[in-house]
Short mmCIF file of C-alpha atoms and ligand atoms in Angstrom, two decimals:
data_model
loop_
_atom_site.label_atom_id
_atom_site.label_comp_id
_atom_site.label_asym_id
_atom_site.label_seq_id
_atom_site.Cartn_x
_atom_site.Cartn_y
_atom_site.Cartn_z
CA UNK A 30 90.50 150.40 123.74
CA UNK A 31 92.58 153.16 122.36
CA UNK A 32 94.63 150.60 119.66
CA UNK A 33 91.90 148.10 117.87
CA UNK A 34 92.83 144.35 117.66
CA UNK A 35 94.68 142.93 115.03
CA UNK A 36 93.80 139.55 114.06
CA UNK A 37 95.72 139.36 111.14
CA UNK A 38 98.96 140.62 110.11
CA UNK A 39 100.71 140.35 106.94
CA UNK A 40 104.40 141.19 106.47
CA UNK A 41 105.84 141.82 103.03
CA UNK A 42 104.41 139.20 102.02
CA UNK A 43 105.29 137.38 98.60
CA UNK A 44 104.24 134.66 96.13
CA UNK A 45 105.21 133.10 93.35
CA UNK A 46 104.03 130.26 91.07
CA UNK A 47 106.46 128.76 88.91
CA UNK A 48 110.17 129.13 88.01
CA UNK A 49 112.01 131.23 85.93
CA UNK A 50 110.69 132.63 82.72
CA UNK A 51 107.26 131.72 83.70
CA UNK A 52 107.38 132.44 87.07
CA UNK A 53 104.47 135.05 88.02
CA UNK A 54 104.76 136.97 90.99
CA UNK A 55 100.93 136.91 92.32
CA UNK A 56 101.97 138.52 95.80
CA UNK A 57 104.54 141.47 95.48
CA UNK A 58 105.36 142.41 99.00
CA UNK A 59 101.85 142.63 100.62
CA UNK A 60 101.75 144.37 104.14
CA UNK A 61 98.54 144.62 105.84
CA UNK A 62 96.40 144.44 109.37
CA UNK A 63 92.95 143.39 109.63
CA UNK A 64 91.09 144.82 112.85
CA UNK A 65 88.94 141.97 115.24
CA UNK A 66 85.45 142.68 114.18
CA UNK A 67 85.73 144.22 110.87
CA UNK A 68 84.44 143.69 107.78
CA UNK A 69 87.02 144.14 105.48
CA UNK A 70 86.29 143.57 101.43
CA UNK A 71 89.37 142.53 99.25
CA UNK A 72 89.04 144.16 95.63
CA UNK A 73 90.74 144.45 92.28
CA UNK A 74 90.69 142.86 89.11
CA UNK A 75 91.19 139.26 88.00
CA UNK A 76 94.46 137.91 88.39
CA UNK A 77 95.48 140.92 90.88
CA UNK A 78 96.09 138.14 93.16
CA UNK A 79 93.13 138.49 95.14
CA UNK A 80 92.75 134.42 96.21
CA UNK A 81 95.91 134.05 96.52
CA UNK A 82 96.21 136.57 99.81
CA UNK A 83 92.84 134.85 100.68
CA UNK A 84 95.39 131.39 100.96
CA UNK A 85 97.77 132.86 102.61
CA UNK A 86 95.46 134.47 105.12
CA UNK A 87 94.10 131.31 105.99
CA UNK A 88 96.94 129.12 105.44
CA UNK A 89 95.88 127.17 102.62
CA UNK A 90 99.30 127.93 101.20
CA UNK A 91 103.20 129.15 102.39
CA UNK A 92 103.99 132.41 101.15
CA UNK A 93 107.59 132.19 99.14
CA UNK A 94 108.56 135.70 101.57
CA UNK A 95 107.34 137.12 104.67
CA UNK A 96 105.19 135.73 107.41
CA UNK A 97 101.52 136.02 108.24
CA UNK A 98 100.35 136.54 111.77
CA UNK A 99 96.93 135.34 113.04
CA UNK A 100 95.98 136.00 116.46
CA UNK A 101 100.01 137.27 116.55
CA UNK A 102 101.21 133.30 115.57
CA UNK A 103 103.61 133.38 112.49
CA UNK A 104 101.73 130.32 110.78
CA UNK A 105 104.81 129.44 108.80
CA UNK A 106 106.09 128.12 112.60
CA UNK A 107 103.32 125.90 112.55
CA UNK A 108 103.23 121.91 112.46
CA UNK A 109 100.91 120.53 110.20
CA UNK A 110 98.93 119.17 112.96
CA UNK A 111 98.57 122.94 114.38
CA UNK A 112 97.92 124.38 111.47
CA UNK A 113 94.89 121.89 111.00
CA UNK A 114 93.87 123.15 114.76
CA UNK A 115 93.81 126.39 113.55
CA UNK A 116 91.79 125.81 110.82
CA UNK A 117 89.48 124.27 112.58
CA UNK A 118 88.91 126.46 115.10
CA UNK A 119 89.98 130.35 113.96
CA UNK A 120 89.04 130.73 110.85
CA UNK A 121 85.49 129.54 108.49
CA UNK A 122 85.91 128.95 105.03
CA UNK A 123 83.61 130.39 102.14
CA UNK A 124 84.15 129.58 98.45
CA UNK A 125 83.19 130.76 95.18
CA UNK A 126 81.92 127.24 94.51
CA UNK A 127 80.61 125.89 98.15
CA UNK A 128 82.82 123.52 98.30
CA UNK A 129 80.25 121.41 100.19
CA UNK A 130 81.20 118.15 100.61
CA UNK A 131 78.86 116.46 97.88
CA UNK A 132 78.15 113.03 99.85
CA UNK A 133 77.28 114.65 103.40
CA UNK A 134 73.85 116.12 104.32
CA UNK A 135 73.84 119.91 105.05
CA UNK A 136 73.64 118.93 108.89
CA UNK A 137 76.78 116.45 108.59
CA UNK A 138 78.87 119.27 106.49
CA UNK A 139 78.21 121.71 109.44
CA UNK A 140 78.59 119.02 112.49
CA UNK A 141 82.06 117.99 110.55
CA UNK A 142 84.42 120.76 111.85
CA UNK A 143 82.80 120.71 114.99
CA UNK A 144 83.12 116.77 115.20
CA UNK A 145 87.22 117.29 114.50
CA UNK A 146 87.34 120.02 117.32
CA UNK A 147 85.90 117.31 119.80
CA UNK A 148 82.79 118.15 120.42
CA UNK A 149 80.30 115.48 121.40
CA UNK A 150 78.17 114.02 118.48
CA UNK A 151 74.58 115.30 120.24
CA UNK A 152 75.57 118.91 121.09
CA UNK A 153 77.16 118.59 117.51
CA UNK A 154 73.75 118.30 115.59
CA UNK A 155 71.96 120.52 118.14
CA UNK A 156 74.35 123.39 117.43
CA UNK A 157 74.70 122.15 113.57
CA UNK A 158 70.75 122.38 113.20
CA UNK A 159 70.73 125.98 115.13
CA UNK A 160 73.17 127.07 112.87
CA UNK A 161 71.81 126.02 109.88
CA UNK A 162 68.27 127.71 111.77
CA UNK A 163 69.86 130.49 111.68
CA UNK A 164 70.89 131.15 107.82
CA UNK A 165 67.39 129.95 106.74
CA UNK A 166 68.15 126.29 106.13
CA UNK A 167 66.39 124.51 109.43
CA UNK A 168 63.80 122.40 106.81
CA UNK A 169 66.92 121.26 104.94
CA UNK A 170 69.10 119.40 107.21
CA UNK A 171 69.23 116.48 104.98
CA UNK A 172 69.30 117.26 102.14
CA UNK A 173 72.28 116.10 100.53
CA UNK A 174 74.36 119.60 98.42
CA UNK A 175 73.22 118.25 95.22
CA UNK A 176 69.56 118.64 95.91
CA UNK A 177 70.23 122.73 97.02
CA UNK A 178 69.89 125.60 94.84
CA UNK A 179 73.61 127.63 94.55
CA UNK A 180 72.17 130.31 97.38
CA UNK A 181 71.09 127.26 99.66
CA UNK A 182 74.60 125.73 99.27
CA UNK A 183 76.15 128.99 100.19
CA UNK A 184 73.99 129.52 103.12
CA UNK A 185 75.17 126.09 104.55
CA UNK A 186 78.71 126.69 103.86
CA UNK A 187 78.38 130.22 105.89
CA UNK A 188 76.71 127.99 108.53
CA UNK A 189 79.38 125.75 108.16
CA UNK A 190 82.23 128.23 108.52
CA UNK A 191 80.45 129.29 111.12
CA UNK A 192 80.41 125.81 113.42
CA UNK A 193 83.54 126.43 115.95
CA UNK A 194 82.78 130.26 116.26
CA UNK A 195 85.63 131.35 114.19
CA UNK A 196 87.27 134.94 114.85
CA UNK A 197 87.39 134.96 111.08
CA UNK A 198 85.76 133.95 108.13
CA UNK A 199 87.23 134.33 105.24
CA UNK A 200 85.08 134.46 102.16
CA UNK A 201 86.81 134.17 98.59
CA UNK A 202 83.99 135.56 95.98
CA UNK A 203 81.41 134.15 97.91
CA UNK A 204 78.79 135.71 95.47
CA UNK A 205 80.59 135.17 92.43
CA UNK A 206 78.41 132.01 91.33
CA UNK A 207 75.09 133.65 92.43
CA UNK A 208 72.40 136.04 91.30
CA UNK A 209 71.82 139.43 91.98
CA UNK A 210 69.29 138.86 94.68
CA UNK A 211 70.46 136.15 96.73
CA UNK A 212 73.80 137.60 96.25
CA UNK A 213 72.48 140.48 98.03
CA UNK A 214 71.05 138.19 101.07
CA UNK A 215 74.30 136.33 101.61
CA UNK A 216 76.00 139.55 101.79
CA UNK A 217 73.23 140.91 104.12
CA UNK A 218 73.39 137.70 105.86
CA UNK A 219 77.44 138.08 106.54
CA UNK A 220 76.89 141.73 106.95
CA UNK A 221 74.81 140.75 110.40
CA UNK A 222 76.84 137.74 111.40
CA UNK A 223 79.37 140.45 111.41
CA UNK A 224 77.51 142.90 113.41
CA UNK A 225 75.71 140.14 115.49
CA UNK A 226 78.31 138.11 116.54
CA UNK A 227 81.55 140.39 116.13
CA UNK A 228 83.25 137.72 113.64
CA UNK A 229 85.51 139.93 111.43
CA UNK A 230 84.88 138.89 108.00
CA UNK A 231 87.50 138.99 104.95
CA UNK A 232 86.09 138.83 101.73
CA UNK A 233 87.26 138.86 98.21
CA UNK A 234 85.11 140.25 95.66
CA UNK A 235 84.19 141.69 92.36
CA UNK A 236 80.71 142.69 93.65
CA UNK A 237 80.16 146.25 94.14
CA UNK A 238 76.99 145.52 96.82
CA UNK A 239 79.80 144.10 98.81
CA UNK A 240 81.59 147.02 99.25
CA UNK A 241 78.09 149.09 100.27
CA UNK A 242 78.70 146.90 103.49
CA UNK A 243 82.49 146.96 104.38
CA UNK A 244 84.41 148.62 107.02
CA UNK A 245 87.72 148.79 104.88
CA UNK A 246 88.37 148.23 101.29
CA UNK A 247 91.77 147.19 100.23
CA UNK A 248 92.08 147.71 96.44
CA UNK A 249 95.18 145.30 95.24
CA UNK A 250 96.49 145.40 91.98
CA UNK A 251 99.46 143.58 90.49
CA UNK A 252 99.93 141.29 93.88
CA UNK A 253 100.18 144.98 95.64
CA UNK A 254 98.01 146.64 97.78
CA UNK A 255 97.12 149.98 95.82
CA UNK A 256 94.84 151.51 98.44
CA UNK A 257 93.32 151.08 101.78
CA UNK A 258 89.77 152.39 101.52
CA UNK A 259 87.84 153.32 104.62
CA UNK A 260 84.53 153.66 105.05
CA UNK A 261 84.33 156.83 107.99
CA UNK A 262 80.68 156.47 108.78
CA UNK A 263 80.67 152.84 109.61
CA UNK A 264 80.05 151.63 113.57
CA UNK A 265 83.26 149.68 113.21
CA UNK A 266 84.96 152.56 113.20
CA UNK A 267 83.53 154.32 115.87
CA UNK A 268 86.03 153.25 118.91
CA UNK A 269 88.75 153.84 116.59
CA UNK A 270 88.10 157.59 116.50
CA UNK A 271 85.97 158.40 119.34
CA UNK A 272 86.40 155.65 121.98
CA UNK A 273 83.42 153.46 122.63
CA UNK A 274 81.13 155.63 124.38
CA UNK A 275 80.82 158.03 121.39
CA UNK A 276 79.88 155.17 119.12
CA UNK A 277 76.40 155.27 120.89
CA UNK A 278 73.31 157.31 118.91
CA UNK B 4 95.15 139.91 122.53
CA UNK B 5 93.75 135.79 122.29
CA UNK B 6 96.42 133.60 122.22
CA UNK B 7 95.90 130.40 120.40
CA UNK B 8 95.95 127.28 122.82
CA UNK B 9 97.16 124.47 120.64
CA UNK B 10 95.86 121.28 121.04
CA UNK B 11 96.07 117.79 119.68
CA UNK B 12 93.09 116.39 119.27
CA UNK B 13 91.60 113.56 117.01
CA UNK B 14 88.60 112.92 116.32
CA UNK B 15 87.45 109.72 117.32
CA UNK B 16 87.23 106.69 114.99
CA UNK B 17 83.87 106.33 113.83
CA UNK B 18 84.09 110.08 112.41
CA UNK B 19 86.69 108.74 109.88
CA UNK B 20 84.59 105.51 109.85
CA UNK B 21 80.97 107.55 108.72
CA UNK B 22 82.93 109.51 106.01
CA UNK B 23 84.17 106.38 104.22
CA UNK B 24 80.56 104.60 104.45
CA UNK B 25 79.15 107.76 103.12
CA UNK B 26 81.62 107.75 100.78
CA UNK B 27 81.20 104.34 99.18
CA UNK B 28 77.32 104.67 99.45
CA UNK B 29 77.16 107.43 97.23
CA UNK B 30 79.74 106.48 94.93
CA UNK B 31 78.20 102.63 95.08
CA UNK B 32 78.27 101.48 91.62
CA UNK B 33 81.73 102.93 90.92
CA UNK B 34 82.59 101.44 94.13
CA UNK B 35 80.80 98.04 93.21
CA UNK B 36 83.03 97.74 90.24
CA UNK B 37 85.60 98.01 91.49
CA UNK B 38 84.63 95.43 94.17
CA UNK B 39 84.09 93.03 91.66
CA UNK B 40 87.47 93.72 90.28
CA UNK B 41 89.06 92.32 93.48
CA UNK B 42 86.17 89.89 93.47
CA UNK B 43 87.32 88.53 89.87
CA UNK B 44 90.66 88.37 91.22
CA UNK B 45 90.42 86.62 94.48
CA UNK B 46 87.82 84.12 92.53
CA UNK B 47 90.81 83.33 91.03
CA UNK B 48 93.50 83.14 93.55
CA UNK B 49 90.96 80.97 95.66
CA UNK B 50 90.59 78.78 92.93
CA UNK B 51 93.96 78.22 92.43
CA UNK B 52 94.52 77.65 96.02
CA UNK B 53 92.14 75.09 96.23
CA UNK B 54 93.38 73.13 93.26
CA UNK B 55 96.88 72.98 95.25
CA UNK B 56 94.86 71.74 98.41
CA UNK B 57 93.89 69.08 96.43
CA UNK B 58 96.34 67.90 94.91
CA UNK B 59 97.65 64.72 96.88
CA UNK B 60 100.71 63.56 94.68
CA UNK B 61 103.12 66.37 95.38
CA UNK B 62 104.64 67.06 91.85
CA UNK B 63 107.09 69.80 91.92
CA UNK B 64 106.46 70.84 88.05
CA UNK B 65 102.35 71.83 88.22
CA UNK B 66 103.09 73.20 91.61
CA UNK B 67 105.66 75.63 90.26
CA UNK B 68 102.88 76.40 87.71
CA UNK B 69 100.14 77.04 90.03
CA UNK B 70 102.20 79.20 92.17
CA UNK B 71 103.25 81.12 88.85
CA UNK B 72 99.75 81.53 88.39
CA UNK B 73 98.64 82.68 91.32
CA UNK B 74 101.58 84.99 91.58
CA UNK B 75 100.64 86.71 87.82
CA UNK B 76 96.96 86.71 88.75
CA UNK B 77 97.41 88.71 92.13
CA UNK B 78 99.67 91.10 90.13
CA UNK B 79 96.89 91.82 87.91
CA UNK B 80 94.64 92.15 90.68
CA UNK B 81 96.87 94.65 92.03
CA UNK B 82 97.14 96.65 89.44
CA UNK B 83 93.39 97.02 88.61
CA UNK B 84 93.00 98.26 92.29
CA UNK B 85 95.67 100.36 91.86
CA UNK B 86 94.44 102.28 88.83
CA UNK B 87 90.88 102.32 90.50
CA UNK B 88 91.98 103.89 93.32
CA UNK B 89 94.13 106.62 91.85
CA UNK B 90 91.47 107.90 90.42
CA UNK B 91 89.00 107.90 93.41
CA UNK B 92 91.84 109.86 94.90
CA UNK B 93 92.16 112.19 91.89
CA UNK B 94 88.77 112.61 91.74
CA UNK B 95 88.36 113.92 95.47
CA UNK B 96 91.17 116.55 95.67
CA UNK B 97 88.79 119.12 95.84
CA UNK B 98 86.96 117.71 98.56
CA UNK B 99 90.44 116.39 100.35
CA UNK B 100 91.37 120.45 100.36
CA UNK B 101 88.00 121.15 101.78
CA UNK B 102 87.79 118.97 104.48
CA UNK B 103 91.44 120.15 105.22
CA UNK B 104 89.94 123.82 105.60
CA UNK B 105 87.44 122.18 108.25
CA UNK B 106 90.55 121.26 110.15
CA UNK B 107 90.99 117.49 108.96
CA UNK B 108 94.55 116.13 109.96
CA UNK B 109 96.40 114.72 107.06
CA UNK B 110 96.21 111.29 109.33
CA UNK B 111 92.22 111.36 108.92
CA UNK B 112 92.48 111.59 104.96
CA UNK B 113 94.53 108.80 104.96
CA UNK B 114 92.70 107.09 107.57
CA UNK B 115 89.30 107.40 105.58
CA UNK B 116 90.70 106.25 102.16
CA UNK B 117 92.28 103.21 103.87
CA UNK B 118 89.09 102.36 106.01
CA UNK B 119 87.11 102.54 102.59
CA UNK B 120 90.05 100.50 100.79
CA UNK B 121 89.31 98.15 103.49
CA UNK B 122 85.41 97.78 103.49
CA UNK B 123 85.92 97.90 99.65
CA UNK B 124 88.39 94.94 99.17
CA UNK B 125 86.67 92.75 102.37
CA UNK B 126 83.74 92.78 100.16
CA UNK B 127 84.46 92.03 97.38
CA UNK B 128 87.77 89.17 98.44
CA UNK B 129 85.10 87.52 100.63
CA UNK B 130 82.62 87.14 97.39
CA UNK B 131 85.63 86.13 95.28
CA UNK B 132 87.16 84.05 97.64
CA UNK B 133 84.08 81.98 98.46
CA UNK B 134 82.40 82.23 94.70
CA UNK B 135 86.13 80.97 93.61
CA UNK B 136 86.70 77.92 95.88
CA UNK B 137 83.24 76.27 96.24
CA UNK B 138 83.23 76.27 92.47
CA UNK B 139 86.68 75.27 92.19
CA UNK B 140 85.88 72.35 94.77
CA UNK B 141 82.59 71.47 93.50
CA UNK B 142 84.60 70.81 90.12
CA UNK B 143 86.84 69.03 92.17
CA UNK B 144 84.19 67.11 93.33
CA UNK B 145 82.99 65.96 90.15
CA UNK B 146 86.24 64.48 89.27
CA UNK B 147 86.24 62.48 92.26
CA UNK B 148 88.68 64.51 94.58
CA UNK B 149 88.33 66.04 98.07
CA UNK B 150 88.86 68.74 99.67
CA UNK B 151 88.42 69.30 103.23
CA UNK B 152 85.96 71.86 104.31
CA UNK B 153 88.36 72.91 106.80
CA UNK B 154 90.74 73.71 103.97
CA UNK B 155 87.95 75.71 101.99
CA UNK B 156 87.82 78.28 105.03
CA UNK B 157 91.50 78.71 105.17
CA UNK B 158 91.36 79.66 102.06
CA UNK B 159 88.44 81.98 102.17
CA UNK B 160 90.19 83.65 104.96
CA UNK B 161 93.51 83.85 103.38
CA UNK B 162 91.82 85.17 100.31
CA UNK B 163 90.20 87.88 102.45
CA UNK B 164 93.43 89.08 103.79
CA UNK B 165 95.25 88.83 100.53
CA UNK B 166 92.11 90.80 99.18
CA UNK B 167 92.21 93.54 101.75
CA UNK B 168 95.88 93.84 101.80
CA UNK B 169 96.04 94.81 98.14
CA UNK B 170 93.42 97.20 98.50
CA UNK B 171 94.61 98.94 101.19
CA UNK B 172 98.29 98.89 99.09
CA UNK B 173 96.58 100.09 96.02
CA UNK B 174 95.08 102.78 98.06
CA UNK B 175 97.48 104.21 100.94
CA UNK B 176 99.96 106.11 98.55
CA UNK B 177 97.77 108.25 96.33
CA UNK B 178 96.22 108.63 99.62
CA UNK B 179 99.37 110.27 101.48
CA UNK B 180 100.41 111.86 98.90
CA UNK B 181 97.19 113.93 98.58
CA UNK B 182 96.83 114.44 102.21
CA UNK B 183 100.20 116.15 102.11
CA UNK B 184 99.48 118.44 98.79
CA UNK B 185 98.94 122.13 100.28
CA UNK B 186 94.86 123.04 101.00
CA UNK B 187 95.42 125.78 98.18
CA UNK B 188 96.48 123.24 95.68
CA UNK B 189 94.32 120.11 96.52
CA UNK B 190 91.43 122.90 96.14
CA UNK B 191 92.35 124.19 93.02
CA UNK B 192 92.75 120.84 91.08
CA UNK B 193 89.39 120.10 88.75
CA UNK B 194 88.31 117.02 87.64
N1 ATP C 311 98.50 127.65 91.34
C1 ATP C 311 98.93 128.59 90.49
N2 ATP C 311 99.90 128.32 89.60
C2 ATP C 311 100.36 129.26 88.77
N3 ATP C 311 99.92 130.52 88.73
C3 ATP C 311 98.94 130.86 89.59
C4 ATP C 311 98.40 129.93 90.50
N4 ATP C 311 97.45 130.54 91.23
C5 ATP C 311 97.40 131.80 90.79
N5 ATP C 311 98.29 132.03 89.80
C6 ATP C 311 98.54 133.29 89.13
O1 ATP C 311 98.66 134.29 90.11
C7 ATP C 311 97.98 135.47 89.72
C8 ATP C 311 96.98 135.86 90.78
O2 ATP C 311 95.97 134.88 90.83
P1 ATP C 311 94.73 134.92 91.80
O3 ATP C 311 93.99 133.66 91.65
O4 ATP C 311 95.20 135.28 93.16
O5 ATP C 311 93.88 136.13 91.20
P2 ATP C 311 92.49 136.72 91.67
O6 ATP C 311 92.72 138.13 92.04
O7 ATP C 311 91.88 135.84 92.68
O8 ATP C 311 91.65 136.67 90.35
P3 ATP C 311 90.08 136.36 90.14
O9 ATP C 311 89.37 137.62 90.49
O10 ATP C 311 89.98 136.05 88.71
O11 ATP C 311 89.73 135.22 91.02
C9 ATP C 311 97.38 135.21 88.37
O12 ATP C 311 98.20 135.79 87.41
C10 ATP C 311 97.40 133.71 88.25
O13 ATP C 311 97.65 133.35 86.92
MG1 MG C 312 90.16 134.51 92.75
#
């Protein structure tokens, strides 16, 4: 492994909302790589244009200029119908406000995704109630989102975004509507997902525990990315400098 | 480096089918009203339908005015549905863009709003359409004319179908069109 994997490539990428006088360029000309396996943290202040990369990323949205590249497929080429595939099965989803979908149970809203990748109903709920096992939710299965605190709602959309084993999850603020403390565990909790099960996680955030915990920091301001931030002592990085044998204590 | 295999594949029906029940059981008195909106409506048309059954001299002048009745109350109907279901649209961008993200096809949005436009407007036409024409008939009844039971499920049928067929109508375009809105924008709209 002497290059690392790139799972996501943006070039030049640029955005704009609205026409003429008040048009607003959110995205100046962003050009980036994101490493398989990496926690990367997105930073900067608000309105730097911080979700609106995070759409782009995971095409939510079309970028006016430029092309994004996961797994090395220019998703501007894509049908609607592929794009949905690739949504389903590349990358997880994590929002500053759950986004659970209010009139499923906690098991149904992490069976759904796998249920549109074709997976059979039974293995479905086994894997859906593992999941959900697995980021401290297995005596909530159905419980409907309204009847979970914010942490619990968070923990079953990581569970969630976590149903077709994803390469990526990408996480826009996802402590933003939390506390200090179980802010901390959902970042602790994506911190070992990341080391656990090698999914390289993209998050945007304000939180400064978040960045205790990243690989990379990219610092955008103005729709432009300011800085690339690395953090040397990090595993990740290990096979980068040393090759993998090196990495080990 | 992976190379994504692209694949069509649907879910299968009763995936759409357990979104829209869950949808319309959580939602039920919102839902419920607006049944009883078609319901109202139907009652009507039924009614009107059965009057024409039973009328046996054919006289050209109240038949044009039945028809013009009928025709006025359906429009009505339509409309109500129509506003209804705009906003139980409007109302679920958020989760439209979400279940978009979970890799929905813009075919299963639609395909869940109709199937709940569907169970929504069966309902409620098959209450109308029976509550409508029995009383209609039993009035009918009263005054010394018949109608033919025969003639009562016709109606009740056609009444059902006209029923559904609005509702689905009312439904399908705000449907479309928010299955086609960007993930980005369908999540950022708040209600
Ligand atoms: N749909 C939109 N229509 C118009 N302008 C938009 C839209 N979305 C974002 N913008 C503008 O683009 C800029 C970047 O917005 P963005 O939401 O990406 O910021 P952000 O970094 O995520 O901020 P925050 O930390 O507050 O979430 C802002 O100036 C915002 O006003
Ligand atoms: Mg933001």
């Amino acid at each position: 492994m002497s290059e690392r994997d790139v799972v996501v490539r943006t070039a030049n990428v640029v955005k704009q909302y609205g026409e003429g006088e008040a048009a607003v360029r959110a995205l100046n000309g962003v050009t980036c790589e994101i490493y398989a396996g990496e926690y990367l943290s997105i930073m900067g202040p608000s309105g730097s244009g911080k979700s609106t990369l995070f759409n782009m990323i995971g095409g939510l949205d079309k970028p006016n200029e430029g092309s994004v590249f996961v797994n090395s497929v220019d998703i501007a080429q894509l049908t609607p119908r592929e794009l949905a595939f690739l949504r389903c099965h590349t990358i997880g989803y994590i929002f500053q406000t759950f986004n659970l979908i209010q009139v499923r149970t906690a098991l149904e809203n992490v069976t759904l995704p796998m249920l549109f990748a074709g997976v059979q109903p039974e293995e479905a709920e086994e894997k859906g109630a593992a999941l959900l096992a697995t980021v401290g939710l297995g005596h909530r299965l159905h419980h409907r989102p309204t009847e979970l605190s914010g942490g619990q709602q968070q923990r079953v959309a990581i569970a969630r975004a976590l149903a077709n084993t994803p390469a990526i999850i990408l996480a826009d603020e996802p402590t933003g509507n939390l506390d200090l403390k179980t802010g901390q565990e959902i970042i602790d909790l994506l911190r070992s997902l990341n080391t656990e099960r090698g999914v390289t996680i993209i998050s945007a955030t304000h939180d400064h525990k978040m960045l205790d915990v990243s690989d990379r920091i990219f610092h955008i301001r103005d729709g432009q990315l300011a800085d690339v931030e690395t953090r040397g002592e990090a595993d990740a990085e290990a096979p980068l400098a040393h090759g993998p044998s090196a990495s080990m204590p | 480096m992976k190379q994504t295999q692209f694949k069509n594949v649907d879910p299968p029906f009763w995936v759409a089918w357990n979104q829209a029940l869950a949808s319309l059981r959580v939602r039920f008195f919102r839902q419920l009203i607006t049944s009883i909106g078609v319901a109202l409506g139907i009652a009507f048309f039924a009614s009107v339908q059965t009057l024409r059954a039973a009328q046996t001299t054919h006289d050209m002048q109240s038949e044009a005015k039945l028809r013009w009745l009928v025709g006025t109350s359906l429009v009505m109907c339509l409309v109500g549905v129509t506003n209804s279901m705009l906003m139980s649209v409007t109302e679920r961008y958020r989760e439209i863009g979400t279940i978009k993200c979970l890799g929905a096809s813009d075919g299963f949005i639609v395909k869940v709003f109709c199937l709940e436009a569907m169970m929504l407007g069966a309902a409620g036409s098959f209450v109308g359409a029976g509550v409508g024409s029995v009383l209609m008939a039993g009035g009918l009844l009263a005054s010394g004319e018949h109608v033919r039971s025969i003639q009562m499920l016709e109606i009740t049928f056609l009444g059902v179908l006209v029923g559904m067929t609005l509702t689905v109508l009312a439904a399908i375009a705000p449907a479309i069109q928010a299955a086609r809105m960007p993930a980005a924008a369908a999540l950022r709209v708040e209600v």
